[in-house]
Short mmCIF file of C-alpha atoms and ligand atoms in Angstrom, two decimals:
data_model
loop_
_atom_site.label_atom_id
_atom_site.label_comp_id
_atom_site.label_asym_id
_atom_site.label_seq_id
_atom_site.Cartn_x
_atom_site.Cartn_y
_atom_site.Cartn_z
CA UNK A 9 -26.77 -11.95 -16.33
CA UNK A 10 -24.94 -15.14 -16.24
CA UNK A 11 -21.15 -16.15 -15.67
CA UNK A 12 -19.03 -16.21 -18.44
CA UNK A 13 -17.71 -19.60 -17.45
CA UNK A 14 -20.51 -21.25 -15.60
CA UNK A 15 -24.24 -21.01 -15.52
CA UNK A 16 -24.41 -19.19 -12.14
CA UNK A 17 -25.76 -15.63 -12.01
CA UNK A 18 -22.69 -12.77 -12.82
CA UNK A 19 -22.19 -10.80 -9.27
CA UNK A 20 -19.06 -8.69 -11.24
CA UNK A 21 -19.59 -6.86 -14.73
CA UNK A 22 -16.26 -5.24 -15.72
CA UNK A 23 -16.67 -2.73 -18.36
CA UNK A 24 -13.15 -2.25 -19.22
CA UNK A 25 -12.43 -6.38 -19.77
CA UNK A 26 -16.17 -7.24 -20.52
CA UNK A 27 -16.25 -10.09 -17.96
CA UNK A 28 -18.72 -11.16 -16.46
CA UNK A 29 -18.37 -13.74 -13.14
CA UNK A 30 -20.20 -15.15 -10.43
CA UNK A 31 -18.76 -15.46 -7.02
CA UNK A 32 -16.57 -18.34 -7.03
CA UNK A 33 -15.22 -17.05 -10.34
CA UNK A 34 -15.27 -13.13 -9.57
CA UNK A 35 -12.99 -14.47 -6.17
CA UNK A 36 -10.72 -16.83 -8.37
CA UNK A 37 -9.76 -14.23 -10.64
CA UNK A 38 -9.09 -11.21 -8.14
CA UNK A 39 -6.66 -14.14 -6.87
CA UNK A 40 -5.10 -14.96 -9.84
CA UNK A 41 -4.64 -12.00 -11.13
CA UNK A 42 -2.83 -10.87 -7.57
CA UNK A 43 -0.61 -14.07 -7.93
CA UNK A 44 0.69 -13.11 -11.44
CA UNK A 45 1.29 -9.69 -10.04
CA UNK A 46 3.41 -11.32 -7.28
CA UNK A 47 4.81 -13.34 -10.40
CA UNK A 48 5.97 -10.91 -13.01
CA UNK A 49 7.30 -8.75 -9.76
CA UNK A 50 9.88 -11.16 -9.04
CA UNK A 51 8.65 -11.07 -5.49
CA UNK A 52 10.21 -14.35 -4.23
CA UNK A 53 13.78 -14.67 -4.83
CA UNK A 54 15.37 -17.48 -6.23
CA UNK A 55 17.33 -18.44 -3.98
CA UNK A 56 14.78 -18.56 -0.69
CA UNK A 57 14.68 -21.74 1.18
CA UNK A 58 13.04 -22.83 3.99
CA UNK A 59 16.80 -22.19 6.02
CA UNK A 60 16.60 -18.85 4.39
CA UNK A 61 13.04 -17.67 4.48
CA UNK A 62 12.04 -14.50 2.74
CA UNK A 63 10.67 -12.73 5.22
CA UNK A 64 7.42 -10.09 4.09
CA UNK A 65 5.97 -7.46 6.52
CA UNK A 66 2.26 -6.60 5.24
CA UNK A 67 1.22 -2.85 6.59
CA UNK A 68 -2.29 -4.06 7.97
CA UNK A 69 -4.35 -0.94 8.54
CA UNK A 70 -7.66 -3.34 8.66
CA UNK A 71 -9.45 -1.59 5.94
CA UNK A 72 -10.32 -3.77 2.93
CA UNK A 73 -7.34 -3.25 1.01
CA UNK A 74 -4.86 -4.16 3.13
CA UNK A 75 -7.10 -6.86 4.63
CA UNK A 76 -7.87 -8.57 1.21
CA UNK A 77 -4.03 -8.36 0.59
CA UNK A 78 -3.14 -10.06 4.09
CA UNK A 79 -6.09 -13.24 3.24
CA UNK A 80 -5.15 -13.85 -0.13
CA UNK A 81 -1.16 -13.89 0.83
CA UNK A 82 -1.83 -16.35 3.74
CA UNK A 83 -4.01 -18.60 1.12
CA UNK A 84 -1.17 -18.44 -1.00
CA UNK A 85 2.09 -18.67 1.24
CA UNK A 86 0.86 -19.54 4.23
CA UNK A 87 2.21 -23.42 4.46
CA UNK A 88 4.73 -22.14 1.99
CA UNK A 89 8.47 -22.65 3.71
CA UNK A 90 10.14 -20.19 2.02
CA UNK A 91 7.89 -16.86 2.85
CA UNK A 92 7.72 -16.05 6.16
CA UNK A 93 4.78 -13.42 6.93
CA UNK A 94 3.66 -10.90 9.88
CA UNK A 95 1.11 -7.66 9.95
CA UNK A 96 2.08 -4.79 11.40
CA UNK A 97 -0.71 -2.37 12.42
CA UNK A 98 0.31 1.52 12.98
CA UNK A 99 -2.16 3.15 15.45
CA UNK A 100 -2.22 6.91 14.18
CA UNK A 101 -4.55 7.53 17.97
CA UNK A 102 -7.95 8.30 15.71
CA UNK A 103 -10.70 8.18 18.62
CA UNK A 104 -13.63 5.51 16.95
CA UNK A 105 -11.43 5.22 13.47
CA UNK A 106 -8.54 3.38 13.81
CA UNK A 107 -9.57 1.59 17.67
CA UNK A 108 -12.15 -0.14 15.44
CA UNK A 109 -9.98 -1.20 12.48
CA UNK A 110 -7.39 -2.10 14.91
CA UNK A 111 -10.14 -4.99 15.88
CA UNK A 112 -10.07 -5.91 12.71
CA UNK A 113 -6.63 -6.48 12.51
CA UNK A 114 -6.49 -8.72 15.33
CA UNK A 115 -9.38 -10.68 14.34
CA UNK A 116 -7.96 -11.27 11.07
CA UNK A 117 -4.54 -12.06 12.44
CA UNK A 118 -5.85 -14.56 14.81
CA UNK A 119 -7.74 -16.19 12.07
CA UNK A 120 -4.85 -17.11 10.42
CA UNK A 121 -2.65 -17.49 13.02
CA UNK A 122 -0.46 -15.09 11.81
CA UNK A 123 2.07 -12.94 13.92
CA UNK A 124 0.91 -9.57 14.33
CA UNK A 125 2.53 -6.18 15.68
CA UNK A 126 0.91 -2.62 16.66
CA UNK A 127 2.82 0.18 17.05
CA UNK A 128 1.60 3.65 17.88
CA UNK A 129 2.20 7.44 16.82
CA UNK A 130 1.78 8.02 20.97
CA UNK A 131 3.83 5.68 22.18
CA UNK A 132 6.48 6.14 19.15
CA UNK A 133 6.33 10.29 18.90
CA UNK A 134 3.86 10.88 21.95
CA UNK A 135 1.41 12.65 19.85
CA UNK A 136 -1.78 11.51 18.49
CA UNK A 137 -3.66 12.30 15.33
CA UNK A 138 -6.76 13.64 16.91
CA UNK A 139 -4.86 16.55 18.74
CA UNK A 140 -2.31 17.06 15.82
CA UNK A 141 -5.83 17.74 13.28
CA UNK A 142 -7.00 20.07 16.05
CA UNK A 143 -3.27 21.71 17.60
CA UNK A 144 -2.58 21.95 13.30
CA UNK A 145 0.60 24.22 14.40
CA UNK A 146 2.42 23.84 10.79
CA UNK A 147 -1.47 24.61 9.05
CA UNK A 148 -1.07 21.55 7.38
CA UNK A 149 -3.62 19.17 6.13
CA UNK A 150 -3.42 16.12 8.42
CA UNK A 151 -2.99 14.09 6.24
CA UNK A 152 0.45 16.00 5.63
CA UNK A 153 1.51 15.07 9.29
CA UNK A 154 0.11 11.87 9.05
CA UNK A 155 1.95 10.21 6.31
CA UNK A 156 5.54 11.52 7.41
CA UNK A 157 4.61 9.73 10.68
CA UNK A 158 2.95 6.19 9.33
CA UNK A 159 5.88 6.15 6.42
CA UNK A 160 8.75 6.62 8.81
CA UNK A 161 7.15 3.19 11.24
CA UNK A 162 6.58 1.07 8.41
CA UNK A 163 10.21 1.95 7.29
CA UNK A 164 11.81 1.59 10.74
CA UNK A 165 9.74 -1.28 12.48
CA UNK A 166 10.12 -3.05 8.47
CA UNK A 167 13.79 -2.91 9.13
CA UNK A 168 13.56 -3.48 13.07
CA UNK A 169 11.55 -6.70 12.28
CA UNK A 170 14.21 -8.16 9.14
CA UNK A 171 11.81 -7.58 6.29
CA UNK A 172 13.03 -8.65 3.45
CA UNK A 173 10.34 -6.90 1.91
CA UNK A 174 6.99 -4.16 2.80
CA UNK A 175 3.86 -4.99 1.38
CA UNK A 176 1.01 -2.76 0.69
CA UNK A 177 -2.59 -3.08 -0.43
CA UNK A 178 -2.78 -0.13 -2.83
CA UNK A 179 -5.44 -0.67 -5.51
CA UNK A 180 -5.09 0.01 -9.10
CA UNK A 181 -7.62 3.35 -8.19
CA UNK A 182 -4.62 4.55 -5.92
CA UNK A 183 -1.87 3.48 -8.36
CA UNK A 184 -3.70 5.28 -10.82
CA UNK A 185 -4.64 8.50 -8.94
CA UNK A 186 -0.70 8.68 -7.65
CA UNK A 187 0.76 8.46 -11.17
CA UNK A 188 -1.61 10.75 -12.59
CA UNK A 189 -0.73 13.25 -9.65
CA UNK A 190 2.64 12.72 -10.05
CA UNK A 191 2.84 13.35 -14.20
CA UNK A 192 0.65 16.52 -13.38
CA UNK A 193 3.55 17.89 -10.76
CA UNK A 194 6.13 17.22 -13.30
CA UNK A 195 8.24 15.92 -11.02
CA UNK A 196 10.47 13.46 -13.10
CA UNK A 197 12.85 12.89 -10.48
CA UNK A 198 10.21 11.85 -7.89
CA UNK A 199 8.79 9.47 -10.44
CA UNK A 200 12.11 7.78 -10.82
CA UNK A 201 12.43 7.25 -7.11
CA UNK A 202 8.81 5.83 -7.10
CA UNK A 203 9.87 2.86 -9.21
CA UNK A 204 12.98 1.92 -7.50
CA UNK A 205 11.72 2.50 -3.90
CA UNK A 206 7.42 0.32 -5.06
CA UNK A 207 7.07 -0.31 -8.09
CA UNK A 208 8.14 -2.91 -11.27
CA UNK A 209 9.41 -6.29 -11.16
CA UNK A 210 12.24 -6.69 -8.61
CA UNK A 211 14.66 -7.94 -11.33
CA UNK A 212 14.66 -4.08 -12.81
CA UNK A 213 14.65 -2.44 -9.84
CA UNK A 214 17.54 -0.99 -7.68
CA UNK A 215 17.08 -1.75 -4.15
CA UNK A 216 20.11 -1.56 -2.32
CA UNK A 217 19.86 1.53 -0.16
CA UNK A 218 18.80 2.03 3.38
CA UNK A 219 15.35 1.23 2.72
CA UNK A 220 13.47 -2.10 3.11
CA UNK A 221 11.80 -2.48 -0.76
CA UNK A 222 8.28 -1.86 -0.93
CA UNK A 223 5.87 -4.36 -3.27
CA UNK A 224 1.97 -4.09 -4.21
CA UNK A 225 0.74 -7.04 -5.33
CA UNK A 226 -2.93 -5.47 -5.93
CA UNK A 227 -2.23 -3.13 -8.04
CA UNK A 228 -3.95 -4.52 -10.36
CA UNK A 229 -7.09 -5.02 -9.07
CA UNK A 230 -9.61 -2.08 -9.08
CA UNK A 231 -10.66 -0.50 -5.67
CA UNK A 232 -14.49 -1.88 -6.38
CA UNK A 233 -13.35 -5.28 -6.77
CA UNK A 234 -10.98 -5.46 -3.64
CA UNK A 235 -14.29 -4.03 -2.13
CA UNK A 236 -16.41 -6.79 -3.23
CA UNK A 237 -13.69 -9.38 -2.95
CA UNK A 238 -13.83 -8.53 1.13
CA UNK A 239 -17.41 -8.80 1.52
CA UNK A 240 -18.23 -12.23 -0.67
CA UNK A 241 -15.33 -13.45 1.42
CA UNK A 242 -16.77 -11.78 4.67
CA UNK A 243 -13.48 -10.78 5.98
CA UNK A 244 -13.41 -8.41 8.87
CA UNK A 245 -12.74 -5.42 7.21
CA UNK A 246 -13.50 -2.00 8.55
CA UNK A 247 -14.96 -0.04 6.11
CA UNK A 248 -15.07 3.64 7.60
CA UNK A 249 -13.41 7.18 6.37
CA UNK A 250 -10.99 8.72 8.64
CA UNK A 251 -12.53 11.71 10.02
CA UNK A 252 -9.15 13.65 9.09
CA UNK A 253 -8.95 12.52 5.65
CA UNK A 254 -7.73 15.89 3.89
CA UNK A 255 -6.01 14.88 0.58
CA UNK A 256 -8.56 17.22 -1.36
CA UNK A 257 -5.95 16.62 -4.27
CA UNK A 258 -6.53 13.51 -4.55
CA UNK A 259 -10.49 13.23 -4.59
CA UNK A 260 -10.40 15.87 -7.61
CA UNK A 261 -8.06 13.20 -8.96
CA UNK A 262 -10.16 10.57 -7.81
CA UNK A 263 -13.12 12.14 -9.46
CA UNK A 264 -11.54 13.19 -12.76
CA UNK A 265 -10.58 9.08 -13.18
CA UNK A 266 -14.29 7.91 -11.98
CA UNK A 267 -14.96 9.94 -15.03
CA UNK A 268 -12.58 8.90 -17.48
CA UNK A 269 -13.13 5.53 -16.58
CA UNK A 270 -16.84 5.95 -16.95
CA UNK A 271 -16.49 6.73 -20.88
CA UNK A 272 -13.28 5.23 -21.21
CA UNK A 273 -13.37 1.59 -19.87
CA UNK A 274 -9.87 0.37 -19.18
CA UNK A 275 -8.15 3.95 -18.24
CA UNK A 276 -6.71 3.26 -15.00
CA UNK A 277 -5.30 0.27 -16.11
CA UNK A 278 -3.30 2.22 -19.28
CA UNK A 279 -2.34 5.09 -16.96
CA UNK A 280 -0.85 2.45 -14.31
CA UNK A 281 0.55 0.27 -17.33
CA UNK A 282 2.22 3.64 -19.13
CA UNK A 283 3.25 4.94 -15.88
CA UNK A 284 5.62 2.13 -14.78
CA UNK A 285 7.06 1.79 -17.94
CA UNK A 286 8.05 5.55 -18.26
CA UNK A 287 9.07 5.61 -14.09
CA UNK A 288 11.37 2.66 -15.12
CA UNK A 289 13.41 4.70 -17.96
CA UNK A 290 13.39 8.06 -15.55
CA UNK A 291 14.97 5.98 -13.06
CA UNK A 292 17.88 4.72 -15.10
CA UNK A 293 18.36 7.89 -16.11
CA UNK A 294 18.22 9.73 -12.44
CA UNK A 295 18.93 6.86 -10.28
CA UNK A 296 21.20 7.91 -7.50
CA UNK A 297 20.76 11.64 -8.23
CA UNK A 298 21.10 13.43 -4.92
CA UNK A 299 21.80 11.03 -3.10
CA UNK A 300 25.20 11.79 -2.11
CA UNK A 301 24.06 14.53 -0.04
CA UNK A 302 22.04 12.78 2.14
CA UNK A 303 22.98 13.20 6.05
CA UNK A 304 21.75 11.06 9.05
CA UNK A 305 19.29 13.05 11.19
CA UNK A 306 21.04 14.68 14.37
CA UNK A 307 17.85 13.21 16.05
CA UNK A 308 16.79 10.07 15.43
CA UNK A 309 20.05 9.03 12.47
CA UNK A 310 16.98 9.12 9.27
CA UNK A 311 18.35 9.75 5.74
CA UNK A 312 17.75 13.67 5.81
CA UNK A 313 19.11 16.03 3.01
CA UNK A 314 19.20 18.96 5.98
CA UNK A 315 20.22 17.90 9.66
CA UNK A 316 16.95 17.23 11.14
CA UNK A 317 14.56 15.05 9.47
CA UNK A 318 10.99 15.75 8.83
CA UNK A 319 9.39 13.93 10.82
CA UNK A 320 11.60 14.90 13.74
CA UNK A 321 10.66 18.52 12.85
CA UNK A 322 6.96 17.80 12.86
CA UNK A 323 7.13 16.02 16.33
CA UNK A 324 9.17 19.28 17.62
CA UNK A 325 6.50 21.70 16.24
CA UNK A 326 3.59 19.48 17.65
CA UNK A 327 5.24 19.45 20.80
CA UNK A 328 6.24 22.85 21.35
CA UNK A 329 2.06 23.79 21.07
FE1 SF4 B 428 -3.91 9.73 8.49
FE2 SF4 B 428 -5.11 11.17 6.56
FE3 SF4 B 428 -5.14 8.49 6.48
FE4 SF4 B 428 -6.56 9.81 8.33
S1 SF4 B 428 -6.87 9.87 6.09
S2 SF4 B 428 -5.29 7.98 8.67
S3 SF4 B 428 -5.21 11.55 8.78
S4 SF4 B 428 -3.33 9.81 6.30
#
């Protein structure tokens, strides 16, 4: 089949728009449409100058998402004055997993010149993901350990590094399969801290707590496209599934939107659309509940609502195996 807007051959048919592109075309519009994500978020301030940068840390795991996210924010800002950019890799100590995506990372970094830091889970916690899946001492999916780990170093080495900002490369699949978990939970108050603390235009949100604000300018981009994006592009992306991956939740999520999408062409987009408008209205309505009884962990000083954080916890029962 032919492009819609030249006469080369269509590499991208997208049911739920009816577009059809070739390369160049397919690759111009994944950007745009990223760019008036990073638009309608608000995501550079108005008053940034080159004396006062905004400064963005991009979590660079060196699979395609984040690695698509990283190439088409260096194309975009990268001689801009007022954005100042660095990757930060977490190494979760995955034996073949994440040594090889950590290649990635560098490669990609040293492509564009761009300043890039790793931090570890051993050198951090002095654990490492392989033992934790095998020790298991809370019978946890590890996944479960995993996240409290990876969240609390992008938080803390965010901060550490003056982010003004974290950026992600979540999908639209993952945006989709999150909200769709979270309406099934019923958990109204977690969906009004989801919109303050990643999602919406920065104009609506409230982000002045302890936190450095979270952004995810591909959001709108389907995980397919971001796929095919990487490899037309031949970026080094690592394209391998983590040998822990757990989140059985999530796949029958996953699965149950392949579906939908299947006979339903544009579904993801609606859920992710609906979702941010209702998360908006739950969080004027619950923002700030709780959080007056927040305490500093007796450990390591991390907003906890007990005296000892999770994560802290976790690292105690790992290490007491
Ligand atoms: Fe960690 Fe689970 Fe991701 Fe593997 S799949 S890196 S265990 S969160």
């Amino acid at each position: 089949m032919e492009c819609d807007k030249c006469d080369r051959e269509a590499v991208m048919n997208a049911a739920y728009s009816g577009a059809h592109l070739c390369e160049v075309h397919f690759c111009r519009s994944v950007e745009k449409r990223t760019r008036r994500r990073i638009r309608s978020d608000a995501l550079i301030p108005k008053d940034a100058t080159p004396d006062e940068p905004e400064c963005w840390v991009i979590g660079l795991s060196g699979g395609k998402d984040s690695v698509v996210l990283t190439h088409i924010l260096d194309e975009t800002f990268g001689k801009d004055p007022r954005i100042e950019m660095l990757a930060l890799t977490i190494h979760e100590g995955i034996e073949g997993y994440r040594d090889k995506s950590v290649e990635a990372c560098v490669e990609l970094a040293d492509d564009l010149d761009m300043r890039h830091e790793l931090v570890s889970y051993d050198e951090e916690f002095g654990v490492r993901m392989d033992d934790v899946a095998e020790s298991d001492p809370l019978n946890m999916a590890p996944c479960a350990y995993c996240g409290v780990f990876r969240r609390d170093l992008l938080e803390r080495y965010a901060e550490e590094f003056g982010a003004d900002k974290l950026l992600t490369g979540h999908n639209l699949d993952d945006e989709a399969q999150t909200a769709l978990m979270n309406f099934l939970e019923g958990d109204v108050k977690q969906v009004a801290k989801h919109f303050d603390a990643s999602l919406g235009s920065f104009e609506d949100r409230h982000t002045q707590n302890e936190f450095v604000p979270r952004a995810k300018p591909l959001r709108d981009i389907p995980e397919k496209e971001v796929a095919l994006y990487a490899h037309l592009k031949d970026l080094p992306a690592h394209i391998t599934e983590c040998p822990h991956a757990s989140e059985a939740y999530r796949g029958e999520i996953q699965q149950l939107l392949w579906d939908l999408e299947e006979n339903h062409p544009g579904t993801r987009h609606s859920i992710v659309a609906g979702y941010e408008e209702l998360a908006k209205l739950a969080a004027d309505e619950y923002r700030g509940a709780g959080e007056a009884d927040l305490n500093d962990c007796e450990n390591c000083g991390a907003k906890t609502s007990g005296t000892r954080c999770r994560k802290c916890k976790l690292v105690d029962a790992i290490t007491a195996v």
